[in-house]
Coordinates of C-alpha atoms in Angstrom, one line a residue:
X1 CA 128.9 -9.3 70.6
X2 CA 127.0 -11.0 68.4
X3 CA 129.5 -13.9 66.9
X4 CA 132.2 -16.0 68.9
X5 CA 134.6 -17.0 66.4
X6 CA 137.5 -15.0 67.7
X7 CA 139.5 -17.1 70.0
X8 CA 137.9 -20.3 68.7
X9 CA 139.6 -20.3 65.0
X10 CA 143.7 -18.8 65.5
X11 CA 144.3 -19.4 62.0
X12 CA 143.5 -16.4 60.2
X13 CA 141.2 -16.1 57.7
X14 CA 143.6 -15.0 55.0
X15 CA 147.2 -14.9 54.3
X16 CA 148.7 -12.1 52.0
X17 CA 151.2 -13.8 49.5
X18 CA 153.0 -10.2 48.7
X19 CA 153.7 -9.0 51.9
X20 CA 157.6 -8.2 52.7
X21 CA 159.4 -10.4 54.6
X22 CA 159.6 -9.5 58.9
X23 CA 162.8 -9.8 60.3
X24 CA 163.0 -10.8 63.7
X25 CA 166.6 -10.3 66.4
X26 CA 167.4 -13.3 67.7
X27 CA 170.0 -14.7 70.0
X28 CA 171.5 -18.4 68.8
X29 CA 172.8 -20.3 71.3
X30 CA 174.1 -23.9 71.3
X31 CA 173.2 -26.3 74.1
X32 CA 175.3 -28.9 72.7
X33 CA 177.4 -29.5 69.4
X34 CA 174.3 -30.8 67.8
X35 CA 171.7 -28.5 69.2
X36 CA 171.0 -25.2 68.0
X37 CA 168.6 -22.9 69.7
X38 CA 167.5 -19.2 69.3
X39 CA 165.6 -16.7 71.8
X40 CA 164.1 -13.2 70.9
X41 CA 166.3 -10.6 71.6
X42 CA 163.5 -8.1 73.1
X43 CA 163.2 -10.0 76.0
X44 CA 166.5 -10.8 77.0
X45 CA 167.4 -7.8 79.7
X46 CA 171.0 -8.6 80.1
X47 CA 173.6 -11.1 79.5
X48 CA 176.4 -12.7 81.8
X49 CA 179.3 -14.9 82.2
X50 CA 179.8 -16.9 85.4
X51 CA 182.2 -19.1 86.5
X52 CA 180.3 -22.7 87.2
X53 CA 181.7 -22.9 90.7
X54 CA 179.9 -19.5 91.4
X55 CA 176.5 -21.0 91.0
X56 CA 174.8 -22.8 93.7
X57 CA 172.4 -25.7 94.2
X58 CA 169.6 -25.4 97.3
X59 CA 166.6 -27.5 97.6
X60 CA 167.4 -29.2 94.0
X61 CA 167.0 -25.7 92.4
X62 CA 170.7 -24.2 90.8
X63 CA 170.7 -20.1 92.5
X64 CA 173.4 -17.6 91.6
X65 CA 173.9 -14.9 94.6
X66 CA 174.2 -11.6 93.4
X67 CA 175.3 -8.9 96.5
X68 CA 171.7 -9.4 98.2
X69 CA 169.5 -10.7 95.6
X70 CA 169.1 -14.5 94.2
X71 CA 168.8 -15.1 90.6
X72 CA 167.3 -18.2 90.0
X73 CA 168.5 -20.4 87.0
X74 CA 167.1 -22.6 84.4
X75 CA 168.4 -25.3 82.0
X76 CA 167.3 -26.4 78.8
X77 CA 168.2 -29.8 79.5
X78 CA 165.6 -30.1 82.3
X79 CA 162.9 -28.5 80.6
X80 CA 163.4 -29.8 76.9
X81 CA 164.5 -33.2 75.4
X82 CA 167.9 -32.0 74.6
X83 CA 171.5 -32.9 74.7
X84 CA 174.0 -31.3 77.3
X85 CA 177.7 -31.8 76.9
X86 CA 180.4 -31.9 79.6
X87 CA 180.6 -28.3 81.9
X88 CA 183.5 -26.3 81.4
X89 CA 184.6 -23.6 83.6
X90 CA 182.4 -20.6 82.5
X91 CA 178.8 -20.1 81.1
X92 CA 176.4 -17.8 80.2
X93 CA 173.3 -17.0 82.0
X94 CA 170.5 -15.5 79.9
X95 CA 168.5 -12.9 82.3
X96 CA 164.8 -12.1 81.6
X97 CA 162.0 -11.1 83.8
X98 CA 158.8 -12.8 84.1
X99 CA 155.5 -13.2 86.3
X100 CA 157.6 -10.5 88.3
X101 CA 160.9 -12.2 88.7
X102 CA 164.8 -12.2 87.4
X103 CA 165.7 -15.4 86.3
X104 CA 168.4 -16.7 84.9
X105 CA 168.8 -19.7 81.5
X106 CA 172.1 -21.1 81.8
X107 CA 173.7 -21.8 78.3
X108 CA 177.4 -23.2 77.6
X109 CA 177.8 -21.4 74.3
X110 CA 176.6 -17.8 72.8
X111 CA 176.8 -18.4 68.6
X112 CA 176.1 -15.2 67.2
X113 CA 173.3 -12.1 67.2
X114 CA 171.3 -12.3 63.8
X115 CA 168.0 -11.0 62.2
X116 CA 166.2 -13.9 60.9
X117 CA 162.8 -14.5 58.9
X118 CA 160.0 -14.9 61.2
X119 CA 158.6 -17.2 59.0
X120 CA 159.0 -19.9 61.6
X121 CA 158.2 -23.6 61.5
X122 CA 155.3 -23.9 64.2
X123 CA 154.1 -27.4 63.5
X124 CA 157.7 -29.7 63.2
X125 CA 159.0 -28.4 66.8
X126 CA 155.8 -26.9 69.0
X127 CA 155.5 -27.5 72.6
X128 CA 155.8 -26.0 76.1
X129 CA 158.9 -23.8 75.5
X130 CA 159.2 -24.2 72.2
X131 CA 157.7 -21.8 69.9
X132 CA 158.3 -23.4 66.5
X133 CA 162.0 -23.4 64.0
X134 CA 164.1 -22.6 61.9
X135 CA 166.6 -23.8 59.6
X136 CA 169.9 -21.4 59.5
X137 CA 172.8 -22.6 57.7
X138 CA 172.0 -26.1 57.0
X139 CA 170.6 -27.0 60.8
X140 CA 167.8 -26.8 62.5
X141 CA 167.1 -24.2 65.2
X142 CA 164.5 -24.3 67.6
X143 CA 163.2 -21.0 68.6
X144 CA 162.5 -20.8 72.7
X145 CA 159.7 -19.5 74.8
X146 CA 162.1 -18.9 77.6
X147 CA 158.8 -17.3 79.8
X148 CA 157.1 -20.6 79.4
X149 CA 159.9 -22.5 80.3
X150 CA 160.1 -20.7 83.4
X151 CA 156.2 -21.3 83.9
X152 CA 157.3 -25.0 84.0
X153 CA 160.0 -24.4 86.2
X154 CA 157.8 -22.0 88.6
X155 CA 154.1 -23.2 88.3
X156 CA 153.7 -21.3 91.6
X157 CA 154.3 -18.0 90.4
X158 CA 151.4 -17.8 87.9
X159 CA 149.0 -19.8 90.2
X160 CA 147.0 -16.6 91.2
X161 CA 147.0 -14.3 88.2
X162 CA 143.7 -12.9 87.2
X163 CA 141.6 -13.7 84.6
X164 CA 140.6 -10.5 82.2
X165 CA 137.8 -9.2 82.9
X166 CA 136.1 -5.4 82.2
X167 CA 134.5 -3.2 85.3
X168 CA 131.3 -5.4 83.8
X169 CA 132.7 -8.3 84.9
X170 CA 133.2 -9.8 81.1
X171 CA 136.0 -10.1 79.0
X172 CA 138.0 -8.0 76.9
X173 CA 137.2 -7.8 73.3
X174 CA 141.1 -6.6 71.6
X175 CA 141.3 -6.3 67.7
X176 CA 144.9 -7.2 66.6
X177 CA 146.1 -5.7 63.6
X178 CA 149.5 -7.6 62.6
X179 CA 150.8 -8.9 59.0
X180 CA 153.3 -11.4 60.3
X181 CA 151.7 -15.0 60.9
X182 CA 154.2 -16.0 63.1
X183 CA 153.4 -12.7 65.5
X184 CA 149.3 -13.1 65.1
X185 CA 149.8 -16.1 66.1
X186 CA 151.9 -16.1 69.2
X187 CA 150.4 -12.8 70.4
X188 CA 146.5 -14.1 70.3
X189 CA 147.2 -17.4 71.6
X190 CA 148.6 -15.7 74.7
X191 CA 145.8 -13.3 74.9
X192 CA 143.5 -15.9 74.6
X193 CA 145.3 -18.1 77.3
X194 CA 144.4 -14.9 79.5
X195 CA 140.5 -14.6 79.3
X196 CA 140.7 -12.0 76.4
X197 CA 138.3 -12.3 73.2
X198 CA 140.6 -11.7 70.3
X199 CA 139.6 -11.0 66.5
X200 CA 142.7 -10.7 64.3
X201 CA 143.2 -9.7 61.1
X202 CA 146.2 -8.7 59.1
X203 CA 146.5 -5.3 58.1
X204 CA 145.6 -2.2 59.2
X205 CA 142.9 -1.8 56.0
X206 CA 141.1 -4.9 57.5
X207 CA 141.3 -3.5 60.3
X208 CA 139.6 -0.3 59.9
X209 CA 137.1 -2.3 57.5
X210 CA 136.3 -4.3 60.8
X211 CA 135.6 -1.6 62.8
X212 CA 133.4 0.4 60.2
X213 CA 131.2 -2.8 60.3
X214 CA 130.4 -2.2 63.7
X215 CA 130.4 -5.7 64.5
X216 CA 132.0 -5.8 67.8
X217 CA 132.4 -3.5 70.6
X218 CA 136.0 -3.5 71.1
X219 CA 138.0 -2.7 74.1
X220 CA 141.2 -1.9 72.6
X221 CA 142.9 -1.9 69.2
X222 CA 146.4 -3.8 69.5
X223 CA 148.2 -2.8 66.0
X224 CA 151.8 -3.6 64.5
X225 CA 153.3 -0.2 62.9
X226 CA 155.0 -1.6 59.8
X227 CA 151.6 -3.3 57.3
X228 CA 150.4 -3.5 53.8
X229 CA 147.4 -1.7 52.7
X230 CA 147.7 0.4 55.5
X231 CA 150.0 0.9 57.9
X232 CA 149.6 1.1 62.0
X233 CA 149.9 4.9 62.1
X234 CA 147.2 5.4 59.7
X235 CA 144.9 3.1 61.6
X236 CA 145.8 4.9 64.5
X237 CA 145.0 7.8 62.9
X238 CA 141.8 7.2 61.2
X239 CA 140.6 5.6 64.9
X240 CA 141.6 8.5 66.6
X241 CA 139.6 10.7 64.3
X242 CA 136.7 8.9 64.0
X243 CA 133.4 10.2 65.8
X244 CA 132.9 6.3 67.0
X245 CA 136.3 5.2 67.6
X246 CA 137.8 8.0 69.0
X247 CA 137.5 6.7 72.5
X248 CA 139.2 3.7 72.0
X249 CA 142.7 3.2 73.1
X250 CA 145.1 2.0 70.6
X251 CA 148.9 0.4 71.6
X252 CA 151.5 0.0 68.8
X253 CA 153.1 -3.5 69.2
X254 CA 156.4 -3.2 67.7
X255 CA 160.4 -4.3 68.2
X256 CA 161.9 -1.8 69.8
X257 CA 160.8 1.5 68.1
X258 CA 163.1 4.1 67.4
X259 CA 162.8 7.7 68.6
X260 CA 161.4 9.0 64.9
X261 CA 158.2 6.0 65.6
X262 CA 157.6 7.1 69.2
X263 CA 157.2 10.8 68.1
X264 CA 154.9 10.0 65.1
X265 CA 153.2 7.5 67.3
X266 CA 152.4 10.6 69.9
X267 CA 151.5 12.8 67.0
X268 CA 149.2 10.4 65.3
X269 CA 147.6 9.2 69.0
X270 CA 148.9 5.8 70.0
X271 CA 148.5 5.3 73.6
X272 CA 150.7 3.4 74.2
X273 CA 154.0 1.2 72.3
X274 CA 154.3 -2.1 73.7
X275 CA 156.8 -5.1 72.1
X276 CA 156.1 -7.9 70.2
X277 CA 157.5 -10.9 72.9
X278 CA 157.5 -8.9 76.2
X279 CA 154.6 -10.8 77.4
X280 CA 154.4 -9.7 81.2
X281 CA 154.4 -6.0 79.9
X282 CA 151.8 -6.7 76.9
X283 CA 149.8 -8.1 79.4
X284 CA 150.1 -5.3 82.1
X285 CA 149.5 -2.7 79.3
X286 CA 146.4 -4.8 78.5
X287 CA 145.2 -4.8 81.5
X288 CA 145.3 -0.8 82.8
X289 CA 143.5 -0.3 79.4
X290 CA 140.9 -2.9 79.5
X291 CA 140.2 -2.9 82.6
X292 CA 137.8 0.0 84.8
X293 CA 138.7 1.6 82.1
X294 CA 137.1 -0.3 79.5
X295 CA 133.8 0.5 80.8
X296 CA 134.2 4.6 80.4
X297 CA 135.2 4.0 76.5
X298 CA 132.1 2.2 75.9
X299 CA 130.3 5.2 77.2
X300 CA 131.8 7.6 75.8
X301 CA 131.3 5.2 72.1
X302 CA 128.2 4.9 72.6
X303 CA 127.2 8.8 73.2
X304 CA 129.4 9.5 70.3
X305 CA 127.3 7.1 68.0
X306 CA 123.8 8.8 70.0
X307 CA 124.8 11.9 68.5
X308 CA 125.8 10.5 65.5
X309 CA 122.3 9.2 64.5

C-alpha cells in the first residue's frame, strides 16, 4: 500500500449535492420534559416495561433479575449531562447487546417511532455517547450511541479485544462504499478505532473506479445497496465478475433488508448483509472475512492478475 491517507483524513473527499435524502428508524425517547433523545432502531433487540421496585441496586450498579439471568441497566443521567425528573412507578428498559452482553438503558418515557433524515448535526452535540442531533419539531434531539455508553459503563468488557490484523500479521485494508455522510462517517471511525485501514468513498462508481486503479490491495469491499451512479448490487456484481476482484469478499451494509434484497444480493454475490449500527456484528463479520482468510484472497488476486498479464 503505497499511500496512508485512509484513516488519517474521515472527511471525504467529496460530497454529492443531488443525492436523495436517507432516512434512518429511530426511537425518541424523553429523559426529561426538556430533553429529547433518539437511538437507532436496528440495534435495539427488544423493549420492556418494569415496575421501578422490580429493579435492583448491588455494588452501586442498578440489575434487573430475569428467571436466571441479570440484565444489567444503564441511565442517561449517569453517563450524559442530562436532566432526570422524579421516578414514577413504571419505566422502560431499552435492551441491546454489546461486547457480548444484554444490557439494559432505563428510560421514563417512550415518544414515538419515526424515520428521520440522517442528515445529523455531528459538530453541535458530539461526544462519548452522543453521535451528533437533530432538530424534530422545534427541539433538539440528541441521537445516542447507546454501545458506547455501555463502553463507559463497562470499560472491562472491551479491555481484551483484538486488534485487526490479517494471517500476515498487518491490518486490514476495507473499501467502504456508502452515499450517506452521516453513515461513512460513523462506520470508518469505528473501523478505524479497531486497527482496520479504511478508504471510503461515496458511491458504488467511485468505488469500482478505485479498484480499477489498482491502488490498494484490499481485503474486503464494505458497500451500502441503495447509491447514485451505481448502486451496491452492481458493484457487487462488476467485483464478482472481474478477473482481479473476483476473490474478494464483499458485505452489503444496509437497514434491515427485505427478503427481495437478500435474494438479489445471493444472485449478484454478496457474501455477506450486515446493518448499518450493529457494531459487534459488523465487526465479527469483519473479522471472519479479514482475517486467515484475507491472506488466501490475496493469492488467489494475485494469480488471477499473473494470468492476466
Amino acid at each position: 500500500h503505497e499511500q496512508m491517507r485512509s484513516c488519517d483524513d474521515l472527511e471525504s473527499e467529496t460530497e454529492s449535492s443531488s443525492m436523495a435524502q436517507e432516512m434512518q428508524t429511530v426511537l425518541l425517547m424523553s429523559n426529561h420534559p426538556d430533553e429529547h433523545f433518539a437511538v437507532a432502531m436496528d440495534i435495539i433487540s427488544r423493549l420492556e416495561r418494569v415496575r421501578v421496585d422490580q429493579i435492583d441496586r448491588v455494588g452501586g450498579q442498578e440489575l434487573l433479575q430475569q428467571g436466571k439471568s441479570t440484565l444489567p441497566l444503564l441511565r442517561l443521567e449517569e453517563c450524559l449531562t442530562t436532566q432526570s425528573e422524579s421516578p414514577s412507578e413504571t419505566i422502560y428498559i431499552i435492551v441491546f447487546e454489546v461486547a457480548g452482553h444484554e444490557v439494559g438503558l432505563l428510560v421514563p418515557h417512550l415518544v414515538d417511532i419515526r424515520e428521520v433524515s440522517t442528515d445529523v448535526d455531528t459538530h453541535t452535540f458530539h461526544g462519548t455517547g452522543v453521535i451528533g442531533s437533530l432538530v424534530l419539531e422545534g427541539r433538539t434531539t440528541r441521537m445516542v450511541d447507546i454501545h458506547e455508553l455501555a463502553e463507559l459503563a463497562h470499560p472491562e468488557w472491551f479491555m481484551n479485544q483484538p486488534v485487526a490484523t490479517d494471517d500476515q500479521g498487518e491490518s486490514p485494508w476495507i473499501l467502504l462504499a456508502e452515499d450517506s455522510h452521516f453513515f461513512r462517517r460513523q462506520v470508518k471511525e469505528m473501523m478505524c478505532s479497531k486497527g482496520y485501514q479504511v478508504v471510503d468513498r461515496e458511491d458504488g462508481q467511485q468505488a469500482w473506479e478505485l479498484l480499477e486503479e489498482n491502488e490498494y490491495d484490499f481485503d474486503l469491499v464494505l458497500t451500502d445497496i441503495e447509491m447514485p451512479n451505481l448502486d451496491g448490487f452492481q458493484l457487487c456484481q462488476r467485483i464478482k465478475d472481474s478477473a482481479a476482484w473476483k476473490h474478494l469478499p464483499v458485505i452489503a451494509l444496509t437497514s434491515l433488508a427485505g427478503s427481495a434484497d437478500m435474494q438479489r444480493g445471493i444472485e449478484v454475490g454478496f457474501d455477506d448483509y450486515q446493518i448499518k449500527m450493529d457494531r459487534d456484528k459488523l465487526l465479527g463479520a469483519l473479522q471472519n472475512f479479514t482475517g486467515a482468510k484475507a491472506g488466501n484472497n490475496r493469492r488467489h488476486r494475485s494469480e488471477s492478475r499473473l494470468q492476466n498479464v
